[in-house]
């Protein structure tokens, strides 16, 4: 899904919709953002029946569910099956975080040989049953709303939930971090300090935290709509003198497998091979 | 340069605080240039010590650096990432809030208290930018009340530019470097071998009242000559180089070139990041966002700066009218330089150069204009 414009909730609404929160391959950080909502969590519990949320309670009510929130990426055959079952039981399915939206940091394996990794790390690599790639939930099932971020911003999560409960469009703009940067009054670290910054290709949502502390954005919210990674990295190389390591560490982190970033990082590798 | 009829006065540079204090005494909060995170922005000024004395800004496409000056000039730089619009059309503000009541909903407008502000160090291009925003928000049938309230209470201390940044092109847009629109006080900073002083002129009754309180002496014709020479220097800096072009026919030029392949070439470089519109002192677009809380009993409407570089900006039922960067950049440039004339009878560009310096990949509106002129077949 591209652009917040396409995303709108208009489902039939029940008195107490049933919510389930699911975990796949992930660090739990995004689910923690939900737990971190403390005060609002009580309000939420008045509006929604939290039927399945292992991180918060051992209570497990069977599906179907009105709303499923999914964290994590698909890295095993079991997970690939489980997400199908969850989709079948869920009227609306929302994914949260970089793992679910693009495969997460564990998608670095997509650029390498996973067998080699397992043989280096595990004493008995034959016990490891894992897929060659880590993939986004939307590669497997239809997703109704993608909330990006690593971790997600809890205010944005509450906005999505409020929008769901009130059957309206979530106010989650898909534009650049630069817009948040300027609205916040930050000084541009790229222009004024010469620091490489991913803000111009990165999805807004964090409130431009890194530039506010004089650091370049490293793209943890993943690509914005209509990103131009090629032009940005060209400028870094020609005007800021960025080396391959800088380019790779920015385009290959928690959103490495997002197409707009992956295509670009593969180009760096290709260019490097050509040089050799 | 316009004729200077009003009487000029001299204020020694070490008495600059008297101006700031008089404005404060008159009930204004003084805002002006200060250094934050290696850039000169506009913020609150308590005394002349807060000003970026002895600093200048070196600017190029996609690049801005502060440098030490050889002298102790207070206004020896040009424009930075901020413009005065941040005080007149707030980047973000709440418009109203609403509550569910027993018999419907109740809407309460949110009216923030407005502090009268004195803008210290408004450049000529910036006076033009404010005048352009005035046309947008205050003329015609619909007014922006919040803008109106804020605008009414400001005091402007304009500064003549005696140097230009490499990104400045006010001479091409006929908006500077000499102050050419009304302001409350007009000042010129003069530094030579043995003197450092300000030339002052009042431009309004409010300005006259402040001027009367300052420890000034009448200016001689020699002082006025020095002023002229200083402003000419800025003009001369802009008379050569890539940013000199004829702006008289831009409207027809752009309309003729709607399908020029140059737009696609720019789109290869443009990030559609919106920085150019955020820093532009005339860009006036905003969006309103309505949100509810979890219970749905409380709702809020917020207004914030928006940009034609986003997909949401041109969204109508079924999709975005400008889905790609090519159409977004074309909208931006054509609005600034062409359709703005039809809408508001003026150009939407004052030649301040902010969009050039603060574009993260250094896309230069003047360079692109010249490329259109060169590839144009009328
Ligand atoms: S600091 Fe980064 S996010 Fe902020 S405006 Fe500059 S490039 Fe954009
Ligand atoms: S500025 Fe970039 S890296 Fe930093 S928190 Fe925001 S999206 Fe993540
Ligand atoms: S150029 Fe774009 S952002 Fe600026 S006023 Fe025009 S439409 Fe609005
Ligand atoms: S378009 Fe660029 S140069 Fe013109 S007024 Fe806006 S920021 Fe200044
Ligand atoms: S012209 Fe520059 S600042 Fe404007 S949207 Fe394109 S890349 Fe961003």
XYZ file of C-alpha atoms and ligand atoms in Angstrom:
694
model
C 0.000 0.000 0.000
C 1.412 3.391 -0.854
C 0.363 6.693 0.595
C -1.851 7.215 3.598
C -4.503 8.338 1.137
C -5.447 4.787 0.225
C -5.992 3.668 3.751
C -9.317 4.143 5.436
C -11.369 2.110 7.870
C -15.023 1.620 7.101
C -16.012 -1.681 8.585
C -19.277 -2.511 10.325
C -18.752 -1.615 13.988
C -19.659 -3.758 16.970
C -20.251 -2.626 20.524
C -17.148 -4.391 21.876
C -14.930 -5.506 18.985
C -12.522 -8.355 19.716
C -8.816 -7.560 19.470
C -5.929 -10.002 19.065
C -2.222 -9.121 19.073
C 0.076 -11.581 17.295
C 3.815 -12.022 17.306
C 5.997 -13.437 14.543
C 9.773 -13.053 14.177
C 10.507 -9.822 16.022
C 11.978 -8.311 19.172
C 8.624 -7.474 20.865
C 9.490 -3.783 20.883
C 6.386 -2.767 18.966
C 4.017 -4.741 21.199
C 5.746 -3.048 24.110
C 4.698 0.290 22.604
C 1.130 -0.873 23.091
C 1.797 -1.886 26.699
C 3.582 1.403 27.145
C 0.304 3.192 26.440
C -0.598 2.622 30.141
C -3.323 5.274 30.706
C -4.772 4.846 27.254
C -4.694 1.068 27.623
C -7.392 1.307 30.294
C -9.458 3.520 27.993
C -8.882 1.045 25.198
C -10.055 -1.844 27.372
C -13.374 -0.016 27.775
C -13.815 0.149 24.000
C -12.385 -3.138 22.860
C -12.257 -6.699 24.169
C -8.588 -7.617 24.361
C -9.144 -11.289 23.549
C -5.600 -12.371 22.782
C -2.445 -10.513 23.806
C 0.142 -12.884 25.246
C 2.539 -10.125 26.172
C -0.087 -8.645 28.491
C -2.218 -11.508 29.727
C -2.503 -15.282 29.586
C -6.205 -14.991 28.777
C -6.805 -16.563 25.354
C -10.212 -16.218 23.741
C -10.730 -18.076 20.451
C -11.336 -16.246 17.182
C -12.741 -14.922 14.958
C -11.406 -11.473 15.789
C -12.586 -8.089 14.603
C -9.126 -6.598 14.689
C -5.748 -8.294 14.579
C -2.514 -6.451 15.186
C 0.493 -8.302 13.805
C 4.104 -7.788 14.820
C 7.068 -9.555 13.216
C 8.154 -11.061 9.925
C 7.736 -14.504 8.365
C 10.908 -16.591 8.693
C 9.682 -20.197 9.055
C 7.192 -22.452 7.291
C 5.160 -22.629 10.525
C 4.850 -18.864 10.530
C 3.833 -18.842 6.882
C 0.942 -21.171 7.750
C 0.004 -19.410 10.976
C -0.394 -16.009 9.283
C -2.895 -17.571 6.840
C -4.997 -18.850 9.752
C -4.856 -15.493 11.481
C -5.923 -13.697 8.334
C -8.889 -16.065 7.977
C -9.978 -15.301 11.527
C -9.551 -11.516 11.315
C -11.878 -8.973 9.828
C -9.262 -6.186 9.847
C -5.535 -6.890 9.977
C -3.013 -4.215 10.854
C 0.740 -4.770 10.864
C 3.050 -2.871 13.190
C 6.772 -2.258 12.874
C 9.601 -2.686 10.402
C 9.702 -6.502 10.756
C 6.082 -6.865 9.709
C 6.180 -4.173 7.036
C 9.469 -5.095 5.329
C 11.077 -8.104 7.012
C 13.053 -6.288 9.716
C 16.760 -6.436 10.527
C 16.576 -10.233 10.162
C 15.963 -9.703 6.435
C 19.706 -9.078 6.098
C 19.725 -12.821 5.459
C 17.909 -12.151 2.199
C 21.178 -10.773 0.843
C 23.301 -13.717 2.026
C 23.289 -17.461 2.417
C 21.324 -18.363 5.526
C 22.880 -21.866 5.677
C 26.288 -20.315 6.046
C 25.018 -18.189 8.963
C 23.493 -21.149 10.804
C 26.583 -23.300 10.339
C 28.747 -20.554 11.791
C 26.567 -19.973 14.836
C 24.885 -23.199 15.883
C 26.584 -26.373 17.036
C 23.924 -28.460 15.295
C 22.733 -26.342 12.354
C 20.601 -29.238 11.099
C 18.160 -28.510 13.974
C 17.465 -25.038 12.575
C 14.376 -24.963 10.383
C 14.268 -21.557 8.821
C 13.341 -20.020 5.494
C 15.917 -18.498 3.182
C 14.334 -15.086 3.573
C 12.578 -12.983 6.145
C 9.519 -11.467 4.521
C 6.850 -8.886 5.210
C 3.370 -9.938 6.295
C 1.947 -8.301 3.181
C 3.982 -10.754 1.073
C 1.757 -13.495 2.476
C -1.698 -12.085 3.180
C -3.727 -8.988 2.480
C -3.005 -6.264 5.040
C -5.512 -3.498 5.764
C -3.136 -1.007 7.308
C 0.652 -0.878 7.660
C 2.083 1.120 10.559
C 5.812 1.593 9.956
C 8.579 2.269 12.495
C 11.318 0.501 14.455
C 9.807 0.650 16.927
C 6.482 2.216 16.019
C 5.493 5.495 17.630
C 2.904 4.793 20.323
C 0.978 7.997 19.595
C 0.625 6.818 16.013
C -0.585 3.410 17.204
C -3.239 5.104 19.338
C -4.220 7.222 16.332
C -4.706 4.070 14.231
C -6.755 2.447 16.994
C -8.873 5.589 17.470
C -9.439 5.732 13.730
C -10.466 2.069 13.744
C -12.859 2.557 16.649
C -14.354 5.685 15.111
C -14.434 4.306 11.561
C -12.349 7.056 10.040
C -9.092 7.532 8.151
C -5.983 7.356 10.344
C -3.884 10.543 10.218
C -0.602 8.823 9.419
C 1.051 10.870 6.659
C 3.325 8.948 4.286
C 5.509 11.981 3.460
C 9.176 12.524 4.347
C 10.783 12.930 7.769
C 11.976 16.298 6.380
C 8.497 17.738 6.759
C 8.428 16.812 10.443
C 11.945 18.154 10.751
C 10.931 21.556 9.405
C 7.674 21.671 11.386
C 9.676 20.964 14.509
C 12.196 23.694 13.663
C 15.256 21.440 13.402
C 18.266 22.634 11.462
C 18.899 20.337 8.501
C 21.959 18.250 9.373
C 22.632 17.479 5.720
C 22.667 21.052 4.483
C 24.159 22.774 7.535
C 26.547 20.102 8.816
C 27.190 17.815 5.848
C 25.868 14.775 7.739
C 24.238 12.083 5.553
C 20.558 11.874 6.435
C 17.909 9.398 5.272
C 15.081 11.814 6.139
C 14.240 12.723 2.520
C 13.419 9.094 1.633
C 12.058 8.036 5.018
C 8.422 7.809 6.139
C 7.406 10.404 8.714
C 6.136 9.305 12.103
C 8.935 9.657 14.629
C 8.737 13.464 14.745
C 12.276 13.774 13.298
C 13.990 12.695 16.510
C 17.490 12.062 15.162
C 18.006 15.441 13.424
C 16.662 17.111 16.598
C 19.780 15.699 18.287
C 22.052 16.660 15.399
C 22.211 13.148 13.968
C 21.290 11.939 10.532
C 18.118 9.885 10.220
C 18.980 6.240 9.484
C 15.624 5.348 8.034
C 14.141 3.271 10.838
C 10.593 4.148 9.708
C 11.253 2.676 6.267
C 10.603 4.261 2.874
C 8.151 7.125 2.435
C 5.781 7.163 -0.514
C 7.524 7.955 -3.805
C 11.108 7.737 -2.458
C 14.128 8.628 -4.584
C 16.951 6.615 -3.025
C 19.132 6.891 -6.127
C 19.291 10.678 -6.098
C 19.883 10.865 -2.355
C 22.744 8.373 -2.412
C 24.234 10.060 -5.462
C 24.393 13.332 -3.503
C 25.927 11.594 -0.495
C 28.665 10.131 -2.674
C 29.436 13.153 -4.815
C 28.860 16.039 -2.389
C 29.246 14.597 1.090
C 31.975 12.118 0.225
C 30.150 9.169 1.794
C 31.859 5.791 1.450
C 30.270 2.419 0.761
C 30.072 1.564 4.464
C 27.982 4.687 5.169
C 25.689 3.943 2.250
C 25.236 0.323 3.276
C 24.678 0.944 6.956
C 21.897 3.386 6.106
C 20.147 1.453 3.344
C 20.704 -1.954 4.944
C 19.367 -1.913 8.447
C 15.904 -2.623 9.826
C 14.245 -1.931 6.487
C 16.927 -3.548 4.306
C 14.392 -5.582 2.341
C 11.964 -2.741 1.667
C 12.107 -2.565 -2.151
C 13.102 1.135 -2.309
C 16.071 0.530 -0.010
C 17.013 -2.966 -1.226
C 17.240 -1.935 -4.879
C 19.577 0.867 -3.894
C 21.856 -1.195 -1.649
C 22.179 -3.835 -4.363
C 23.396 -1.086 -6.679
C 26.201 -0.188 -4.249
C 27.320 -3.812 -4.230
C 27.138 -4.053 -8.034
C 29.096 -0.823 -8.466
C 31.695 -2.228 -6.092
C 32.022 -5.452 -8.091
C 32.432 -3.476 -11.288
C 35.282 -1.514 -9.738
C 37.116 -4.706 -8.764
C 16.796 52.074 -5.382
C 13.851 54.151 -4.162
C 14.273 57.771 -3.163
C 15.005 58.186 0.521
C 13.069 61.204 1.662
C 12.678 60.494 5.372
C 15.320 61.971 7.642
C 18.121 59.590 8.530
C 19.788 59.269 11.908
C 22.917 57.658 13.252
C 22.949 55.134 16.091
C 26.415 54.027 17.256
C 26.720 50.238 17.107
C 27.325 49.958 20.861
C 23.897 51.533 21.419
C 21.977 48.830 19.560
C 20.571 47.650 22.877
C 18.672 50.918 23.192
C 16.588 49.901 20.190
C 15.894 46.441 21.584
C 15.010 47.861 24.997
C 12.723 50.540 23.563
C 10.824 47.886 21.642
C 10.531 45.789 24.789
C 9.350 48.850 26.740
C 6.717 49.443 24.100
C 5.324 45.978 24.842
C 6.887 43.959 22.049
C 8.615 40.655 22.337
C 11.653 41.088 20.101
C 12.453 38.241 17.714
C 15.420 38.184 15.389
C 18.494 36.288 14.231
C 20.249 33.916 16.645
C 22.633 31.012 16.141
C 21.237 27.550 16.857
C 22.916 24.295 15.797
C 25.269 26.040 13.352
C 22.640 28.066 11.524
C 21.103 31.521 11.926
C 17.416 31.191 12.705
C 14.792 33.569 14.115
C 14.086 33.351 17.808
C 13.595 35.499 20.879
C 16.155 38.282 21.434
C 16.752 39.636 24.938
C 19.662 41.920 24.093
C 22.142 42.641 21.305
C 24.360 39.907 22.805
C 21.960 37.324 21.388
C 22.598 38.455 17.807
C 25.085 36.554 15.594
C 27.682 39.308 15.817
C 30.812 38.588 13.781
C 29.261 35.676 11.872
C 28.266 35.214 8.280
C 26.580 32.475 6.282
C 28.144 30.858 3.230
C 25.476 29.385 1.024
C 25.399 27.287 -2.102
C 22.913 24.857 -3.598
C 22.313 22.228 -0.901
C 24.899 23.726 1.403
C 24.930 26.226 4.301
C 27.847 26.988 6.614
C 28.474 29.614 9.259
C 31.815 31.404 9.050
C 33.550 33.924 11.268
C 33.712 37.422 9.804
C 36.707 39.711 9.900
C 34.558 42.411 11.507
C 31.975 42.666 14.270
C 28.892 43.126 12.088
C 25.558 42.304 13.699
C 23.722 41.721 10.424
C 26.572 40.467 8.246
C 24.717 37.463 6.849
C 21.643 36.944 4.675
C 18.714 34.606 5.190
C 18.656 31.221 6.936
C 16.286 28.269 7.092
C 13.607 30.212 8.990
C 11.402 32.936 7.615
C 9.058 35.260 9.495
C 6.159 33.149 8.304
C 6.755 30.906 11.302
C 5.340 33.738 13.451
C 2.479 34.713 11.149
C 1.282 31.423 9.664
C 2.201 29.039 12.468
C 3.738 25.698 11.404
C 1.123 23.901 13.463
C -1.835 25.143 15.460
C -5.014 23.806 16.953
C -8.111 25.291 15.320
C -10.866 23.878 17.483
C -11.838 21.127 19.849
C -15.189 19.413 20.164
C -16.969 17.334 22.794
C -19.929 15.043 22.626
C -22.800 16.368 24.705
C -26.173 14.925 25.641
C -27.803 16.543 22.631
C -25.071 16.550 19.967
C -21.597 18.027 19.786
C -20.156 21.266 21.063
C -17.353 22.946 19.122
C -15.033 25.402 20.845
C -12.619 27.462 18.761
C -9.088 27.587 20.146
C -7.812 31.153 20.218
C -4.244 31.315 21.401
C -3.193 34.543 23.120
C -1.229 36.679 20.677
C 1.918 38.464 21.860
C 2.842 41.554 19.812
C 6.153 40.801 18.141
C 8.889 43.096 16.868
C 10.756 41.512 13.957
C 14.370 42.677 14.144
C 16.295 42.370 10.889
C 13.698 41.884 8.163
C 15.359 41.841 4.730
C 13.810 43.510 1.726
C 12.939 40.182 0.080
C 11.269 39.209 3.346
C 9.117 42.353 3.413
C 8.037 41.373 -0.092
C 7.310 37.835 1.089
C 5.149 39.140 3.946
C 3.309 41.405 1.495
C 2.674 38.367 -0.716
C 1.303 36.354 2.189
C -0.879 39.352 3.101
C -2.483 39.098 -0.328
C -3.054 35.396 0.161
C -4.530 35.580 3.643
C -6.053 39.059 3.865
C -7.353 40.067 0.475
C -10.467 38.873 -1.275
C -13.493 37.293 0.248
C -11.912 34.836 2.673
C -9.499 35.899 5.389
C -7.370 33.865 7.693
C -8.345 35.324 11.081
C -5.404 33.867 12.957
C -2.942 35.339 10.452
C -4.752 38.672 10.581
C -4.492 38.940 14.368
C -0.812 38.064 14.384
C -0.011 40.297 11.431
C -1.743 43.343 12.894
C 0.375 43.383 16.004
C 3.859 43.154 14.513
C 6.519 45.850 14.369
C 9.080 45.541 11.566
C 12.687 46.646 11.791
C 13.974 46.177 8.248
C 17.664 45.909 7.387
C 19.178 46.929 4.081
C 21.436 44.205 2.726
C 25.015 45.321 2.217
C 26.131 41.911 1.009
C 24.426 39.041 -0.768
C 24.760 35.297 -0.324
C 25.651 33.287 -3.420
C 22.075 31.963 -3.390
C 20.410 35.411 -3.335
C 18.705 36.656 -6.499
C 16.419 39.467 -5.303
C 17.766 41.713 -8.083
C 16.398 39.246 -10.653
C 13.012 39.307 -8.918
C 13.035 43.092 -8.205
C 12.624 42.710 -4.451
C 15.916 44.021 -3.043
C 18.595 44.413 -1.777
C 17.480 47.923 -0.681
C 14.341 48.012 1.458
C 11.595 48.874 -0.998
C 8.370 48.311 0.932
C 6.953 50.069 4.008
C 8.281 49.060 7.426
C 8.269 50.671 10.853
C 12.021 51.260 11.071
C 14.669 50.857 8.406
C 18.307 50.380 9.355
C 21.596 49.985 7.523
C 24.695 48.710 9.255
C 27.883 50.532 8.249
C 31.359 49.341 9.132
C 34.476 51.047 7.897
C 38.025 51.425 9.143
C 37.198 53.483 12.184
C 33.430 53.510 12.516
C 30.629 51.038 13.182
C 27.169 52.534 13.238
C 23.585 52.142 12.056
C 21.668 54.514 9.833
C 18.043 54.663 10.929
C 14.859 55.952 9.337
C 11.311 55.629 10.565
C 8.638 54.450 8.190
C 5.552 54.790 10.345
C 4.188 56.579 13.372
C 4.984 53.567 15.518
C 8.510 53.680 14.176
C 8.794 57.402 14.842
C 7.798 56.880 18.481
C 10.581 54.346 18.953
C 13.140 56.407 17.059
C 12.495 59.396 19.337
C 13.643 57.410 22.328
C 16.998 56.412 20.867
C 20.365 58.138 21.430
C 20.653 59.151 17.762
C 22.214 62.079 15.948
C 21.214 63.361 12.499
C 23.005 61.709 9.599
C 25.180 63.771 7.259
C 25.237 63.421 3.496
C 28.559 61.594 3.892
C 26.806 58.963 6.001
C 24.109 58.616 3.397
C 26.714 58.221 0.713
C 28.319 55.411 2.696
C 24.941 53.744 2.959
C 24.435 53.944 -0.767
C 27.849 52.464 -1.459
C 27.227 49.639 1.009
C 23.911 48.642 -0.562
C 25.406 48.938 -4.047
C 27.990 46.400 -3.008
C 25.250 43.804 -2.428
C 23.672 44.700 -5.723
C 26.993 44.324 -7.498
C 27.540 40.868 -5.982
C 24.266 39.763 -7.553
C 24.899 41.357 -10.950
C 27.121 38.513 -12.108
C 26.876 34.758 -11.862
C 24.314 32.072 -12.558
C 21.365 33.682 -10.775
C 20.942 36.662 -13.063
C 18.046 36.146 -15.430
C 15.126 37.973 -16.962
C 12.052 37.260 -14.861
C 9.627 39.343 -16.911
C 8.328 36.537 -19.106
C 8.433 33.495 -16.840
C 4.687 33.007 -16.856
C 4.436 32.529 -20.629
C 7.692 30.568 -20.653
C 6.389 27.960 -18.219
C 2.980 27.669 -19.849
C 4.688 27.044 -23.189
C 6.879 24.351 -21.659
C 4.344 22.200 -19.880
C 5.503 19.095 -21.750
C 9.224 19.905 -21.839
C 11.276 16.757 -21.050
C 13.265 18.892 -18.578
C 10.569 18.181 -15.975
C 11.452 14.481 -16.093
C 15.108 15.332 -15.816
C 14.471 17.342 -12.632
C 12.326 14.502 -11.285
C 15.350 12.195 -11.533
C 17.071 14.385 -8.942
C 14.167 15.720 -6.869
C 13.352 13.767 -3.692
C 9.838 15.212 -3.317
C 10.891 15.835 0.271
C 9.108 19.226 0.531
C 12.005 21.121 2.105
C 11.797 23.840 -0.550
C 8.173 24.626 0.261
C 8.744 24.476 4.027
C 11.557 27.055 3.903
C 9.891 29.283 1.294
C 8.633 32.508 2.916
C 5.649 32.742 0.568
C 4.405 29.134 0.326
C 1.137 29.259 2.213
C -0.393 25.803 1.918
C -1.687 24.043 4.988
C -3.754 20.980 5.693
C -6.270 20.387 8.425
C -6.328 17.160 10.357
C -9.277 15.982 12.378
C -8.619 13.455 15.105
C -10.659 11.754 17.783
C -9.588 10.122 21.002
C -10.240 6.428 21.691
C -13.659 7.053 23.213
C -14.795 9.238 20.311
C -16.145 11.792 22.830
C -13.443 14.333 22.109
C -12.234 15.578 18.736
C -9.647 18.129 17.633
C -8.849 19.977 14.440
C -5.248 20.963 13.756
C -3.845 23.008 10.913
C -0.271 22.544 9.746
C 1.997 23.512 6.880
C 1.523 21.290 3.889
C 3.292 20.980 0.565
C 2.450 20.198 -3.042
C 5.301 17.663 -2.911
C 3.224 15.111 -0.979
C 0.804 12.556 -2.436
C -1.907 13.495 0.051
C -1.838 17.105 -1.150
C -3.496 16.312 -4.470
C -5.583 13.386 -3.295
C -9.139 13.335 -4.525
C -11.516 10.414 -4.536
C -9.746 7.491 -6.166
C -6.167 8.672 -6.044
C -3.564 11.379 -6.175
C -3.718 13.816 -9.091
C 0.058 14.225 -8.932
C 1.382 10.754 -8.206
C 4.921 11.355 -9.466
C 7.701 13.799 -8.740
C 7.614 15.233 -12.237
C 4.106 16.566 -11.784
C 4.824 17.749 -8.243
C 7.916 19.751 -9.136
C 6.073 21.202 -12.125
C 3.204 22.242 -9.861
C 5.614 23.889 -7.439
C 7.647 25.842 -9.962
C 4.679 26.758 -12.124
C 2.737 27.968 -9.106
C 5.618 30.070 -7.784
C 6.487 31.722 -11.078
C 3.386 31.592 -13.252
C -0.073 30.776 -11.870
C 0.644 32.886 -8.775
C 0.453 35.947 -11.040
C -3.062 35.006 -12.087
C -4.105 34.239 -8.542
C -2.548 37.149 -6.680
C -1.175 39.541 -9.280
C 2.419 39.025 -8.187
C 5.142 36.429 -8.470
C 5.242 33.819 -5.720
C 9.021 34.046 -5.584
C 10.992 36.873 -3.985
C 14.452 35.541 -4.835
C 15.575 34.787 -1.273
C 17.353 31.594 -2.341
C 16.198 29.502 0.627
C 14.823 26.719 -1.566
C 18.237 26.493 -3.266
C 20.350 26.266 -0.133
C 17.999 24.006 1.835
C 17.238 21.525 -0.924
C 19.069 18.409 0.328
C 20.207 17.652 -3.234
C 20.844 21.243 -4.306
C 18.145 21.678 -6.941
C 18.379 25.310 -7.970
C 15.243 27.078 -9.201
C 17.317 29.724 -11.040
C 19.401 27.125 -12.831
C 16.232 25.335 -13.906
C 14.638 28.599 -15.107
C 17.668 29.267 -17.281
C 17.539 25.720 -18.657
C 13.899 26.242 -19.626
C 14.793 29.555 -21.222
C 17.577 27.922 -23.191
C 15.510 24.973 -24.423
C 12.454 27.139 -25.138
C 11.134 27.409 -28.697
C 8.507 30.175 -28.627
S 17.918 16.884 8.702
Fe 17.362 15.138 7.456
S 15.171 14.913 7.855
Fe 15.723 16.963 8.476
S 15.332 18.256 6.691
Fe 17.480 17.646 6.626
S 17.511 15.862 5.343
Fe 15.402 16.134 5.989
S 14.855 10.235 12.522
Fe 14.883 8.394 11.195
S 16.173 6.908 12.278
Fe 15.660 8.525 13.754
S 13.858 7.726 14.803
Fe 13.127 8.964 13.064
S 12.860 7.530 11.338
Fe 14.115 6.518 12.900
S 4.160 26.050 -4.443
Fe 3.029 24.344 -3.592
S 3.190 24.537 -1.356
Fe 3.798 26.485 -2.281
S 1.941 27.694 -2.247
Fe 2.063 26.675 -4.246
S 0.915 24.796 -4.052
Fe 1.338 25.578 -2.009
S 10.795 29.993 -4.371
Fe 12.793 29.851 -3.370
S 13.850 31.758 -3.834
Fe 11.686 32.048 -4.318
S 10.828 32.945 -2.465
Fe 10.537 30.744 -2.287
S 12.347 30.011 -1.186
Fe 12.789 32.086 -1.894
S 13.361 20.521 -5.108
Fe 14.737 19.826 -3.500
S 13.789 20.478 -1.588
Fe 12.226 20.573 -3.176
S 11.203 18.608 -3.028
Fe 12.777 18.415 -4.600
S 14.553 17.600 -3.496
Fe 13.128 18.375 -1.956
